[in-house]
C-alpha cells in the first residue's frame, strides 16, 4: 500500500515518459507489454530529467518516491509535464487545456479551427459565446494565471506535425483532433469522406510522427462506445480486450478469444472511423512499442468544470444543432425554448453517458498513469447508462424546477440503430485502477445547464438557431421530412 493512496503512486520508471530504455531486447518481437516481465534484469534506464543518476533498474523508483512526480488531486503528475492537445479549440480540447495547465502541465495545443466552420455551415453556432483562440489563451492567463500555447495547424499537415513533435517533445499527447459527429458523417459522401480523411488519416499520420519524433510520449486516443455497437445477444461490452477465459463455441469446438480485440459493430461512418483509429493505435503499439490508452467514450454532456465555471470568457463551445449537439445538451436547449424534446424512434435505445467534468477527470488520471512501452489498453469511459426516454423524462422533471412545462415528441428515427437491445457496459477500470470518482451527477449537471441556458442572451442565441434543432439527416440517404409519431407531456 502506498503512502499517498494515489492511483499511480506505485508506478515505476517502466511507465515514465522521461526515461530512456537501454538494453538489447527487441521489444517489437512480442507486441505485448506483459513481455517486459521476462525482460527484467536485462534492462536499465536513464532518466532524461535526472541524468546524474546514471543507469538504473526501472523498477527501483516509483512515482511516489521520484522528485519529478508531484501529487495533485488526480494523482502524481510529472512536473511541468509537456502535454500536446490535438484539437484544442473543441468542446473537450479547451476544458482539457485549462485543467491540465491549472495542474501545472506545460500545455501546447493545435487546431485547424475546422469545427467552427463546420458548425457555421449548418447555420449554427456555439450557444455560449466563445472567443478566438488568442482571446481564450489571454483569458486563461488573466483568470487562471496559466500560460497555454496555441498554434493554428492541421493534423494532416505531416511535415508541420513532425517539426512540432521534434521541437516540443511531448510526454503526453491527447488526440481530440477528430470530427465527432455521427449525423454529419452520414449526411453525404463529401462529409463521410471528410470524416474518414480527417480522423483515420490524421491518427495514422500522428502515429508515424510519434514513432519518429517522440516515441516515449503516451497517447491518449479518444475512441467511442459506439465502436462496440449494441450487440443483440447481450454480450457485455468489455473494456477492450476479452478476458483471458472468454470462450466461444462453434460446431462443437471451443474457441478462446483471450487477448483479441473486442469485436466492433459501429453505428455510423463516424464510428467506423473510430474503429479504424483503434486498430491503427493497437498496431502501432505492437510494431513500434508506442504506448496508448484508447478511451471508449460515452456521450458527453454539460458545460461545467472547476476552471470553466470561473468566468464566461473561459467558456467551452456548446452546440445544440442536429449534427453537433449531443442528446442531453439538445434536450435542455429544446426545453428552454419550449420546443418538444425530440426522441428518435421508440426512445428505448440505450447509451453510456458521462459529464464533461467527469470526462476531464478521467483523462487527466490516464495522463498521470502512462502505459508502459508497447502497452495498448482500453477504458470504457461512462458513468451511467440511460435510454433516450429516461433522459427526456429526467430533463422534463428538472425543467419544472425552473417553471418550464415540457412536451416530449417521438419522431421517426432518422438513424439506422437498434431501438430495443440489451446494453451491458463494463466500466470498472477507471474507478478500480485509476482512482476515478464521479464529481457530478446527472441532475446537478442538468440544473447547471438550465441556469446557463436560461440566461436571456444564451436563450436568444438558441432561438436564433431553432431551425437547426429538428433532425433532417436520414441514415438511409432518403430526403424529406421526418414524421412526428406522438407528442405528450411527461407526468410529474
Ligand atoms: N437521440 C435522440 N434525439 C436527439 C438526439 C439523439 O433520440 O435529439 C438519440 C440517438 O438516436 C442516439 C442517442 O440519442 O441513440 C445518442 O445520440 P447523440 O447524438 O447524443 O450521440 P451520438 O451520435 O451517439 O454521438 C455522441 C458524440 C460522439 C461520441 C458518441 C459516444 O457526438 O462524438 O463518440 O456520442 S457513443 O454514443 O457512446 O458512441
Short mmCIF file of C-alpha atoms and ligand atoms in Angstrom, two decimals:
data_model
loop_
_atom_site.label_atom_id
_atom_site.label_comp_id
_atom_site.label_asym_id
_atom_site.label_seq_id
_atom_site.Cartn_x
_atom_site.Cartn_y
_atom_site.Cartn_z
CA UNK A 1 0.00 0.00 0.00
CA UNK A 2 1.43 3.40 -0.93
CA UNK A 3 1.51 6.32 1.48
CA UNK A 4 -0.44 8.84 -0.60
CA UNK A 5 -3.10 6.43 -1.84
CA UNK A 6 -2.84 7.99 -5.32
CA UNK A 7 -3.72 5.59 -8.10
CA UNK A 8 -0.30 5.91 -9.73
CA UNK A 9 1.91 6.15 -6.62
CA UNK A 10 3.35 2.69 -7.13
CA UNK A 11 4.02 3.02 -10.85
CA UNK A 12 7.68 2.96 -11.75
CA UNK A 13 10.05 4.19 -14.43
CA UNK A 14 8.59 1.48 -16.66
CA UNK A 15 5.74 3.90 -17.32
CA UNK A 16 7.59 7.20 -17.14
CA UNK A 17 7.91 9.02 -20.47
CA UNK A 18 11.01 10.79 -19.16
CA UNK A 19 13.20 7.67 -19.13
CA UNK A 20 15.09 6.10 -21.96
CA UNK A 21 15.43 2.32 -22.06
CA UNK A 22 18.93 0.98 -22.58
CA UNK A 23 19.40 -2.65 -23.44
CA UNK A 24 19.34 -5.23 -26.17
CA UNK A 25 15.81 -6.54 -26.02
CA UNK A 26 13.81 -6.15 -29.22
CA UNK A 27 10.51 -5.14 -27.69
CA UNK A 28 8.81 -5.32 -31.05
CA UNK A 29 9.18 -9.05 -31.16
CA UNK A 30 6.41 -9.59 -28.65
CA UNK A 31 3.75 -6.89 -29.15
CA UNK A 32 2.53 -7.16 -25.57
CA UNK A 33 3.79 -5.13 -22.65
CA UNK A 34 3.45 -8.20 -20.42
CA UNK A 35 6.61 -9.45 -22.09
CA UNK A 36 8.63 -6.93 -20.15
CA UNK A 37 8.38 -9.12 -17.09
CA UNK A 38 10.55 -11.63 -18.88
CA UNK A 39 12.93 -8.86 -19.82
CA UNK A 40 13.52 -7.68 -16.27
CA UNK A 41 17.11 -7.79 -15.23
CA UNK A 42 18.30 -7.33 -18.79
CA UNK A 43 17.24 -3.73 -18.95
CA UNK A 44 18.35 -0.47 -17.44
CA UNK A 45 17.04 3.03 -17.97
CA UNK A 46 18.40 6.53 -17.96
CA UNK A 47 16.33 9.49 -16.74
CA UNK A 48 16.34 12.42 -19.15
CA UNK A 49 15.37 14.74 -16.32
CA UNK A 50 17.90 13.41 -13.82
CA UNK A 51 20.86 12.18 -15.91
CA UNK A 52 23.11 12.47 -12.85
CA UNK A 53 21.62 9.21 -11.51
CA UNK A 54 23.20 7.29 -14.37
CA UNK A 55 21.80 3.93 -15.49
CA UNK A 56 19.46 2.14 -13.11
CA UNK A 57 16.86 -0.61 -12.80
CA UNK A 58 13.46 0.77 -13.92
CA UNK A 59 11.73 -0.96 -11.00
CA UNK A 60 13.74 0.90 -8.38
CA UNK A 61 11.95 4.30 -8.43
CA UNK A 62 8.20 4.80 -8.00
CA UNK A 63 6.26 7.95 -8.92
CA UNK A 64 5.68 8.48 -5.22
CA UNK A 65 9.39 8.41 -4.47
CA UNK A 66 10.53 10.41 -7.52
CA UNK A 67 11.13 14.14 -7.09
CA UNK A 68 9.94 14.76 -10.68
CA UNK A 69 6.42 13.47 -9.97
CA UNK A 70 4.25 15.73 -7.83
CA UNK A 71 0.99 14.98 -6.08
CA UNK A 72 -2.18 16.59 -7.49
CA UNK A 73 -5.89 15.87 -6.90
CA UNK A 74 -5.78 13.50 -9.90
CA UNK A 75 -2.67 11.57 -8.87
CA UNK A 76 1.03 12.21 -9.28
CA UNK A 77 1.85 14.30 -12.34
CA UNK A 78 5.23 14.77 -13.92
CA UNK A 79 6.46 18.27 -13.03
CA UNK A 80 5.76 20.69 -15.93
CA UNK A 81 4.67 17.69 -17.95
CA UNK A 82 4.70 18.59 -21.62
CA UNK A 83 1.22 17.78 -22.91
CA UNK A 84 0.24 18.25 -26.52
CA UNK A 85 -3.50 18.65 -27.09
CA UNK A 86 -4.61 17.98 -30.64
CA UNK A 87 -7.91 19.74 -31.29
CA UNK A 88 -7.62 22.31 -28.51
CA UNK A 89 -10.39 24.56 -29.85
CA UNK A 90 -13.09 21.89 -29.38
CA UNK A 91 -15.74 21.06 -26.78
CA UNK A 92 -13.25 18.78 -24.98
CA UNK A 93 -9.91 20.26 -26.02
CA UNK A 94 -10.37 23.61 -24.34
CA UNK A 95 -11.50 22.38 -20.88
CA UNK A 96 -8.71 19.80 -21.05
CA UNK A 97 -6.14 22.54 -21.69
CA UNK A 98 -7.44 24.62 -18.77
CA UNK A 99 -7.48 21.71 -16.34
CA UNK A 100 -4.01 20.45 -17.21
CA UNK A 101 -2.48 23.92 -17.23
CA UNK A 102 -4.02 24.54 -13.81
CA UNK A 103 -2.45 21.28 -12.55
CA UNK A 104 0.96 22.55 -13.60
CA UNK A 105 1.39 20.94 -17.01
CA UNK A 106 3.06 22.77 -19.85
CA UNK A 107 0.24 22.73 -22.39
CA UNK A 108 0.62 23.28 -26.10
CA UNK A 109 -2.38 22.83 -28.36
CA UNK A 110 -3.04 22.81 -32.06
CA UNK A 111 -6.25 23.10 -34.02
CA UNK A 112 -7.22 23.89 -37.61
CA UNK A 113 -10.39 25.64 -36.35
CA UNK A 114 -12.45 23.40 -38.64
CA UNK A 115 -15.16 22.79 -36.05
CA UNK A 116 -16.13 26.46 -36.09
CA UNK A 117 -16.52 26.31 -39.87
CA UNK A 118 -18.48 23.06 -39.91
CA UNK A 119 -20.95 24.28 -37.29
CA UNK A 120 -21.41 27.56 -39.21
CA UNK A 121 -22.03 25.53 -42.37
CA UNK A 122 -25.04 24.06 -40.58
CA UNK A 123 -26.30 27.58 -39.81
CA UNK A 124 -25.47 27.12 -36.14
CA UNK A 125 -23.01 28.46 -33.61
CA UNK A 126 -21.93 27.74 -30.04
CA UNK A 127 -24.83 28.98 -27.92
CA UNK A 128 -22.47 30.08 -25.17
CA UNK A 129 -20.22 32.70 -26.78
CA UNK A 130 -16.57 31.71 -27.22
CA UNK A 131 -13.66 33.95 -28.11
CA UNK A 132 -10.96 33.44 -30.72
CA UNK A 133 -8.10 31.19 -29.61
CA UNK A 134 -5.99 34.27 -28.92
CA UNK A 135 -8.75 35.63 -26.66
CA UNK A 136 -9.17 32.29 -24.89
CA UNK A 137 -5.46 31.99 -24.21
CA UNK A 138 -5.45 35.56 -22.86
CA UNK A 139 -8.48 34.80 -20.65
CA UNK A 140 -6.72 31.71 -19.26
CA UNK A 141 -3.73 33.88 -18.40
CA UNK A 142 -5.87 36.55 -16.75
CA UNK A 143 -8.40 34.40 -14.88
CA UNK A 144 -6.35 31.30 -14.07
CA UNK A 145 -2.80 32.64 -14.18
CA UNK A 146 -1.69 29.94 -16.62
CA UNK A 147 0.23 30.08 -19.90
CA UNK A 148 -1.26 27.94 -22.64
CA UNK A 149 0.38 27.89 -26.04
CA UNK A 150 -1.73 27.60 -29.17
CA UNK A 151 -0.72 27.10 -32.78
CA UNK A 152 -3.15 27.04 -35.67
CA UNK A 153 -2.22 23.88 -37.50
CA UNK A 154 -3.85 20.97 -39.30
CA UNK A 155 -3.01 17.50 -38.01
CA UNK A 156 -2.96 16.41 -41.65
CA UNK A 157 -0.01 18.73 -42.30
CA UNK A 158 2.52 15.99 -41.62
CA UNK A 159 5.75 17.98 -42.09
CA UNK A 160 4.45 20.62 -39.65
CA UNK A 161 3.42 17.91 -37.17
CA UNK A 162 6.83 16.23 -37.36
CA UNK A 163 8.56 19.56 -36.73
CA UNK A 164 6.25 20.31 -33.81
CA UNK A 165 6.88 16.95 -32.11
CA UNK A 166 10.60 17.28 -32.64
CA UNK A 167 10.56 20.74 -31.09
CA UNK A 168 8.13 20.24 -28.19
CA UNK A 169 8.99 16.64 -27.29
CA UNK A 170 5.61 15.95 -25.67
CA UNK A 171 5.45 13.49 -22.80
CA UNK A 172 1.74 13.01 -23.31
CA UNK A 173 -0.42 13.53 -26.40
CA UNK A 174 -4.19 13.86 -26.26
CA UNK A 175 -5.79 13.06 -29.61
CA UNK A 176 -9.05 15.05 -29.79
CA UNK A 177 -8.49 16.37 -33.34
CA UNK A 178 -11.30 14.39 -34.93
CA UNK A 179 -14.67 15.19 -36.45
CA UNK A 180 -17.02 13.86 -33.74
CA UNK A 181 -20.46 13.80 -35.38
CA UNK A 182 -22.33 10.67 -36.46
CA UNK A 183 -25.08 12.60 -38.35
CA UNK A 184 -22.52 14.78 -40.17
CA UNK A 185 -20.72 11.64 -41.36
CA UNK A 186 -24.00 10.22 -42.71
CA UNK A 187 -25.19 13.40 -44.48
CA UNK A 188 -23.50 12.80 -47.85
CA UNK A 189 -20.40 11.36 -49.44
CA UNK A 190 -18.32 14.53 -49.10
CA UNK A 191 -18.94 14.70 -45.37
CA UNK A 192 -18.35 10.97 -44.89
CA UNK A 193 -15.05 11.28 -46.74
CA UNK A 194 -14.11 14.38 -44.77
CA UNK A 195 -14.75 12.48 -41.53
CA UNK A 196 -12.75 9.45 -42.57
CA UNK A 197 -9.93 11.53 -44.04
CA UNK A 198 -9.65 13.76 -41.01
CA UNK A 199 -10.00 11.06 -38.36
CA UNK A 200 -8.37 7.99 -39.88
CA UNK A 201 -5.59 9.67 -41.84
CA UNK A 202 -4.98 12.19 -39.05
CA UNK A 203 -4.45 9.46 -36.44
CA UNK A 204 -2.32 7.34 -38.77
CA UNK A 205 -0.04 10.27 -39.57
CA UNK A 206 0.19 11.06 -35.88
CA UNK A 207 1.35 7.53 -35.06
CA UNK A 208 4.17 7.67 -37.61
CA UNK A 209 5.21 11.11 -36.36
CA UNK A 210 5.25 9.89 -32.76
CA UNK A 211 7.33 6.87 -33.75
CA UNK A 212 9.89 9.07 -35.45
CA UNK A 213 9.96 12.12 -33.21
CA UNK A 214 8.51 11.45 -29.73
CA UNK A 215 8.35 7.67 -29.23
CA UNK A 216 8.21 7.85 -25.42
CA UNK A 217 5.07 10.02 -25.32
CA UNK A 218 1.93 8.29 -24.11
CA UNK A 219 -1.00 8.71 -26.47
CA UNK A 220 -4.49 9.21 -25.10
CA UNK A 221 -6.70 8.36 -28.05
CA UNK A 222 -10.37 9.27 -27.90
CA UNK A 223 -12.41 6.38 -29.19
CA UNK A 224 -16.12 5.91 -28.62
CA UNK A 225 -18.53 3.44 -27.03
CA UNK A 226 -20.30 3.39 -30.41
CA UNK A 227 -17.41 1.32 -31.75
CA UNK A 228 -18.91 -1.66 -29.93
CA UNK A 229 -22.47 -1.05 -31.12
CA UNK A 230 -25.24 -2.60 -29.06
CA UNK A 231 -25.00 -6.39 -29.52
CA UNK A 232 -28.41 -8.02 -29.59
CA UNK A 233 -27.00 -11.15 -27.96
CA UNK A 234 -26.41 -9.19 -24.76
CA UNK A 235 -22.67 -9.82 -24.94
CA UNK A 236 -21.14 -7.45 -22.40
CA UNK A 237 -19.08 -4.55 -23.74
CA UNK A 238 -15.74 -5.48 -22.24
CA UNK A 239 -13.07 -2.87 -21.78
CA UNK A 240 -11.11 -3.52 -24.95
CA UNK A 241 -9.59 -6.94 -24.74
CA UNK A 242 -11.51 -10.08 -24.00
CA UNK A 243 -10.64 -11.54 -20.62
CA UNK A 244 -8.28 -14.48 -20.90
CA UNK A 245 -11.01 -17.02 -20.27
CA UNK A 246 -13.54 -15.85 -22.89
CA UNK A 247 -14.57 -18.90 -24.84
CA UNK A 248 -16.94 -19.26 -27.78
CA UNK A 249 -18.47 -22.50 -29.09
CA UNK A 250 -18.53 -23.20 -32.82
CA UNK A 251 -19.59 -26.53 -34.35
CA UNK A 252 -18.81 -28.43 -31.22
CA UNK A 253 -15.43 -26.81 -30.75
CA UNK A 254 -14.37 -24.19 -28.24
CA UNK A 255 -12.51 -21.09 -29.37
CA UNK A 256 -10.70 -18.95 -26.86
CA UNK A 257 -10.85 -15.22 -27.54
CA UNK A 258 -8.29 -14.37 -24.87
CA UNK A 259 -6.25 -11.34 -25.86
CA UNK A 260 -8.21 -10.50 -29.00
CA UNK A 261 -9.75 -7.08 -29.51
CA UNK A 262 -13.40 -6.92 -28.52
CA UNK A 263 -15.50 -7.19 -31.70
CA UNK A 264 -16.69 -3.92 -33.15
CA UNK A 265 -20.07 -3.09 -34.69
CA UNK A 266 -20.02 0.67 -35.35
CA UNK A 267 -23.22 2.67 -35.82
CA UNK A 268 -22.22 5.35 -38.39
CA UNK A 269 -19.32 6.19 -40.70
CA UNK A 270 -18.03 8.44 -37.92
CA UNK A 271 -17.96 5.44 -35.59
CA UNK A 272 -16.32 3.38 -38.36
CA UNK A 273 -13.53 5.95 -38.45
CA UNK A 274 -13.03 5.44 -34.72
CA UNK A 275 -12.79 1.67 -35.15
CA UNK A 276 -10.07 2.20 -37.74
CA UNK A 277 -8.33 4.52 -35.27
CA UNK A 278 -8.44 1.81 -32.62
CA UNK A 279 -6.79 -0.72 -34.91
CA UNK A 280 -4.16 1.79 -36.07
CA UNK A 281 -3.19 2.63 -32.50
CA UNK A 282 -3.18 -1.01 -31.43
CA UNK A 283 -0.91 -1.96 -34.32
CA UNK A 284 1.44 0.98 -33.71
CA UNK A 285 1.88 -0.12 -30.10
CA UNK A 286 2.67 -3.61 -31.35
CA UNK A 287 5.03 -2.68 -34.19
CA UNK A 288 6.85 0.26 -32.66
CA UNK A 289 6.48 -0.12 -28.94
CA UNK A 290 4.39 3.02 -28.67
CA UNK A 291 2.04 3.27 -25.68
CA UNK A 292 -1.59 4.27 -25.60
CA UNK A 293 -4.87 4.31 -23.76
CA UNK A 294 -7.82 4.08 -26.10
CA UNK A 295 -10.76 5.76 -24.39
CA UNK A 296 -14.14 4.30 -25.32
CA UNK A 297 -16.05 7.45 -24.62
CA UNK A 298 -19.77 7.56 -23.89
CA UNK A 299 -21.97 10.50 -24.83
CA UNK A 300 -20.67 13.60 -23.03
CA UNK A 301 -22.96 16.32 -21.77
CA UNK A 302 -22.72 19.50 -19.71
CA UNK A 303 -20.52 22.56 -19.81
CA UNK A 304 -19.11 22.80 -16.35
CA UNK A 305 -15.70 22.28 -14.74
CA UNK A 306 -13.76 23.93 -11.93
CA UNK A 307 -11.98 26.11 -14.48
CA UNK A 308 -14.82 26.75 -16.96
CA UNK A 309 -17.12 27.95 -14.18
CA UNK A 310 -14.78 30.76 -13.15
CA UNK A 311 -15.68 33.19 -15.90
CA UNK A 312 -17.68 33.25 -19.17
CA UNK A 313 -14.52 34.27 -21.03
CA UNK A 314 -13.30 30.71 -20.34
CA UNK A 315 -16.41 29.04 -21.86
CA UNK A 316 -16.05 25.92 -23.91
CA UNK A 317 -18.17 25.69 -27.03
CA UNK A 318 -21.67 24.30 -26.62
CA UNK A 319 -23.57 23.05 -29.66
CA UNK A 320 -27.19 22.00 -29.85
CA UNK A 321 -27.96 21.59 -33.54
CA UNK A 322 -28.77 18.21 -35.07
CA UNK A 323 -25.21 17.47 -36.18
CA UNK A 324 -23.03 18.88 -33.42
CA UNK A 325 -25.15 18.72 -30.28
CA UNK A 326 -25.40 15.57 -28.16
CA UNK A 327 -28.74 14.44 -26.87
CA UNK A 328 -28.76 15.74 -23.27
CA UNK A 329 -27.42 19.15 -24.32
CA UNK A 330 -30.02 19.30 -27.09
CA UNK A 331 -32.91 18.35 -24.80
CA UNK A 332 -32.09 21.08 -22.28
CA UNK A 333 -31.87 23.67 -25.09
CA UNK A 334 -35.20 22.45 -26.51
CA UNK A 335 -36.84 22.68 -23.08
CA UNK A 336 -35.57 26.23 -22.62
CA UNK A 337 -37.27 27.48 -25.80
CA UNK A 338 -40.47 25.44 -25.40
CA UNK A 339 -39.72 23.06 -28.26
CA UNK A 340 -40.80 19.44 -27.70
CA UNK A 341 -37.88 17.13 -26.87
CA UNK A 342 -37.09 15.06 -29.96
CA UNK A 343 -36.96 11.36 -29.08
CA UNK A 344 -35.84 9.32 -32.10
CA UNK A 345 -37.88 6.16 -32.70
CA UNK A 346 -39.10 4.28 -29.64
CA UNK A 347 -36.59 6.03 -27.39
CA UNK A 348 -35.62 2.72 -25.80
CA UNK A 349 -32.11 2.86 -27.30
CA UNK A 350 -29.51 2.97 -24.54
CA UNK A 351 -26.11 4.61 -24.41
CA UNK A 352 -23.44 5.24 -21.80
CA UNK A 353 -23.25 8.85 -20.58
CA UNK A 354 -20.76 10.97 -18.65
CA UNK A 355 -20.48 14.65 -17.77
CA UNK A 356 -17.81 16.86 -19.28
CA UNK A 357 -16.34 17.42 -15.82
CA UNK A 358 -16.02 13.69 -15.13
CA UNK A 359 -14.60 13.00 -18.59
CA UNK A 360 -11.88 15.58 -17.96
CA UNK A 361 -11.03 13.99 -14.63
CA UNK A 362 -10.77 10.54 -16.22
CA UNK A 363 -8.42 11.71 -18.95
CA UNK A 364 -6.22 13.59 -16.51
CA UNK A 365 -5.91 10.42 -14.44
CA UNK A 366 -4.91 8.46 -17.54
CA UNK A 367 -2.29 11.06 -18.43
CA UNK A 368 -0.94 10.76 -14.90
CA UNK A 369 -0.55 6.98 -15.15
CA UNK A 370 1.07 6.39 -18.54
CA UNK A 371 1.10 2.93 -20.06
CA UNK A 372 4.37 1.07 -20.35
CA UNK A 373 6.17 0.98 -23.70
CA UNK A 374 4.24 -1.27 -26.05
CA UNK A 375 1.16 -1.25 -23.85
CA UNK A 376 -2.18 -0.65 -25.51
CA UNK A 377 -5.10 -0.57 -23.12
CA UNK A 378 -8.74 0.38 -23.28
CA UNK A 379 -11.05 2.05 -20.79
CA UNK A 380 -14.80 2.43 -21.11
CA UNK A 381 -15.43 6.00 -20.02
CA UNK A 382 -19.06 6.21 -18.88
CA UNK A 383 -20.76 6.65 -15.54
CA UNK A 384 -24.43 5.92 -16.33
CA UNK A 385 -26.49 4.06 -18.87
CA UNK A 386 -29.79 5.65 -19.85
CA UNK A 387 -32.38 5.17 -22.57
CA UNK A 388 -33.35 8.30 -24.51
CA UNK A 389 -36.82 8.13 -22.97
CA UNK A 390 -35.33 8.16 -19.48
CA UNK A 391 -33.27 11.22 -20.38
CA UNK A 392 -36.34 13.03 -21.73
CA UNK A 393 -38.27 12.20 -18.57
CA UNK A 394 -35.47 13.38 -16.27
CA UNK A 395 -34.92 16.62 -18.22
CA UNK A 396 -38.67 17.34 -18.19
CA UNK A 397 -38.82 16.74 -14.43
CA UNK A 398 -35.89 19.06 -13.71
CA UNK A 399 -37.32 21.68 -16.10
CA UNK A 400 -40.31 22.06 -13.73
CA UNK A 401 -37.95 23.38 -11.06
CA UNK A 402 -37.40 26.27 -13.50
CA UNK A 403 -41.15 26.70 -14.18
CA UNK A 404 -40.87 25.19 -17.64
CA UNK A 405 -43.63 22.87 -18.90
CA UNK A 406 -42.01 20.48 -21.31
CA UNK A 407 -43.52 18.43 -24.11
CA UNK A 408 -41.90 15.31 -25.48
CA UNK A 409 -42.19 14.15 -29.05
CA UNK A 410 -41.45 10.81 -30.62
CA UNK A 411 -40.36 11.15 -34.21
CA UNK A 412 -39.48 8.69 -36.92
CA UNK A 413 -35.88 7.64 -36.21
CA UNK A 414 -33.57 9.33 -38.73
CA UNK A 415 -30.84 6.84 -37.80
CA UNK A 416 -30.46 3.14 -38.51
CA UNK A 417 -29.91 1.84 -34.99
CA UNK A 418 -31.39 -0.84 -32.75
CA UNK A 419 -34.04 0.61 -30.52
CA UNK A 420 -34.68 -2.44 -28.35
CA UNK A 421 -31.46 -4.03 -27.20
CA UNK A 422 -29.58 -5.20 -24.13
CA UNK A 423 -26.70 -2.91 -23.12
CA UNK A 424 -24.24 -4.36 -20.64
CA UNK A 425 -21.36 -1.92 -20.35
CA UNK A 426 -18.40 -2.92 -18.23
CA UNK A 427 -16.82 0.24 -16.88
CA UNK A 428 -14.61 -0.69 -13.98
CA UNK A 429 -11.04 0.21 -14.86
CA UNK A 430 -11.25 3.96 -14.41
CA UNK A 431 -12.52 3.57 -10.86
CA UNK A 432 -10.51 0.48 -9.90
CA UNK A 433 -7.17 1.23 -11.50
CA UNK A 434 -7.13 4.99 -11.97
CA UNK A 435 -8.94 6.16 -8.83
CA UNK A 436 -11.77 7.90 -10.72
CA UNK A 437 -14.67 9.10 -8.57
CA UNK A 438 -17.55 10.89 -10.22
CA UNK A 439 -17.81 14.54 -9.18
CA UNK A 440 -21.06 15.40 -10.93
CA UNK A 441 -24.40 13.64 -11.11
CA UNK A 442 -26.91 13.90 -13.94
CA UNK A 443 -29.45 16.07 -12.10
CA UNK A 444 -26.88 18.59 -10.83
CA UNK A 445 -25.28 18.95 -14.22
CA UNK A 446 -28.64 19.39 -15.94
CA UNK A 447 -29.68 22.01 -13.35
CA UNK A 448 -26.46 23.86 -14.04
CA UNK A 449 -27.21 23.71 -17.76
CA UNK A 450 -30.70 25.13 -17.24
CA UNK A 451 -29.24 28.04 -15.26
CA UNK A 452 -26.78 28.84 -18.05
CA UNK A 453 -29.15 28.31 -20.97
CA UNK A 454 -31.95 30.36 -19.40
CA UNK A 455 -29.76 33.47 -19.34
CA UNK A 456 -31.50 35.87 -21.76
CA UNK A 457 -28.53 36.27 -24.11
CA UNK A 458 -27.99 32.50 -24.32
CA UNK A 459 -31.69 31.81 -24.79
CA UNK A 460 -31.73 34.38 -27.60
CA UNK A 461 -28.90 32.52 -29.33
CA UNK A 462 -30.84 29.23 -29.05
CA UNK A 463 -33.95 30.85 -30.53
CA UNK A 464 -31.88 32.24 -33.41
CA UNK A 465 -30.84 28.72 -34.42
CA UNK A 466 -34.11 27.00 -33.64
CA UNK A 467 -34.35 25.68 -37.22
CA UNK A 468 -31.19 23.64 -36.76
CA UNK A 469 -32.62 21.61 -33.87
CA UNK A 470 -35.12 19.34 -35.62
CA UNK A 471 -33.31 16.44 -37.36
CA UNK A 472 -33.15 16.21 -41.15
CA UNK A 473 -30.29 13.76 -41.82
CA UNK A 474 -31.54 10.26 -42.54
CA UNK A 475 -29.06 7.39 -42.38
CA UNK A 476 -30.99 5.75 -45.26
CA UNK A 477 -29.96 8.55 -47.62
CA UNK A 478 -33.60 9.43 -48.28
CA UNK A 479 -34.77 13.02 -48.17
CA UNK A 480 -37.98 14.51 -46.86
CA UNK A 481 -39.40 15.48 -43.51
CA UNK A 482 -39.44 13.10 -40.59
CA UNK A 483 -42.84 12.16 -39.29
CA UNK A 484 -43.86 13.12 -35.76
CA UNK A 485 -45.30 9.93 -34.22
CA UNK A 486 -46.54 11.04 -30.84
CA UNK A 487 -46.42 14.09 -28.56
CA UNK A 488 -47.13 14.13 -24.83
CA UNK A 489 -46.45 15.95 -21.58
CA UNK A 490 -44.48 13.71 -19.22
CA UNK A 491 -46.16 13.08 -15.89
CA UNK A 492 -44.52 14.67 -12.86
N1 LIG B 1 -31.08 10.97 -29.96
C1 LIG B 1 -32.44 11.25 -29.82
N2 LIG B 1 -32.84 12.53 -30.01
C2 LIG B 1 -31.99 13.55 -30.33
C3 LIG B 1 -30.63 13.25 -30.46
C4 LIG B 1 -30.21 11.95 -30.29
O1 LIG B 1 -33.24 10.36 -29.54
O2 LIG B 1 -32.47 14.68 -30.49
C5 LIG B 1 -30.61 9.60 -29.72
C6 LIG B 1 -29.84 8.96 -30.86
O3 LIG B 1 -30.70 8.31 -31.75
C7 LIG B 1 -28.87 8.05 -30.14
C8 LIG B 1 -28.65 8.71 -28.79
O4 LIG B 1 -29.68 9.68 -28.64
O5 LIG B 1 -29.45 6.80 -29.92
C9 LIG B 1 -27.32 9.42 -28.65
O6 LIG B 1 -27.17 10.34 -29.71
P1 LIG B 1 -26.18 11.59 -29.64
O7 LIG B 1 -26.41 12.41 -30.87
O8 LIG B 1 -26.27 12.26 -28.35
O9 LIG B 1 -24.78 10.85 -29.64
P2 LIG B 1 -24.03 10.02 -30.76
O10 LIG B 1 -24.49 10.31 -32.13
O11 LIG B 1 -24.09 8.60 -30.32
O12 LIG B 1 -22.54 10.59 -30.66
C10 LIG B 1 -22.07 11.24 -29.48
C11 LIG B 1 -20.91 12.14 -29.86
C12 LIG B 1 -19.78 11.29 -30.39
C13 LIG B 1 -19.43 10.21 -29.36
C14 LIG B 1 -20.66 9.39 -29.02
C15 LIG B 1 -20.43 8.40 -27.91
O13 LIG B 1 -21.33 13.09 -30.83
O14 LIG B 1 -18.66 12.11 -30.67
O15 LIG B 1 -18.45 9.38 -29.91
O16 LIG B 1 -21.68 10.28 -28.55
S1 LIG B 1 -21.42 6.94 -28.16
O17 LIG B 1 -22.79 7.32 -28.41
O18 LIG B 1 -21.32 6.16 -26.95
O19 LIG B 1 -20.86 6.25 -29.29
#
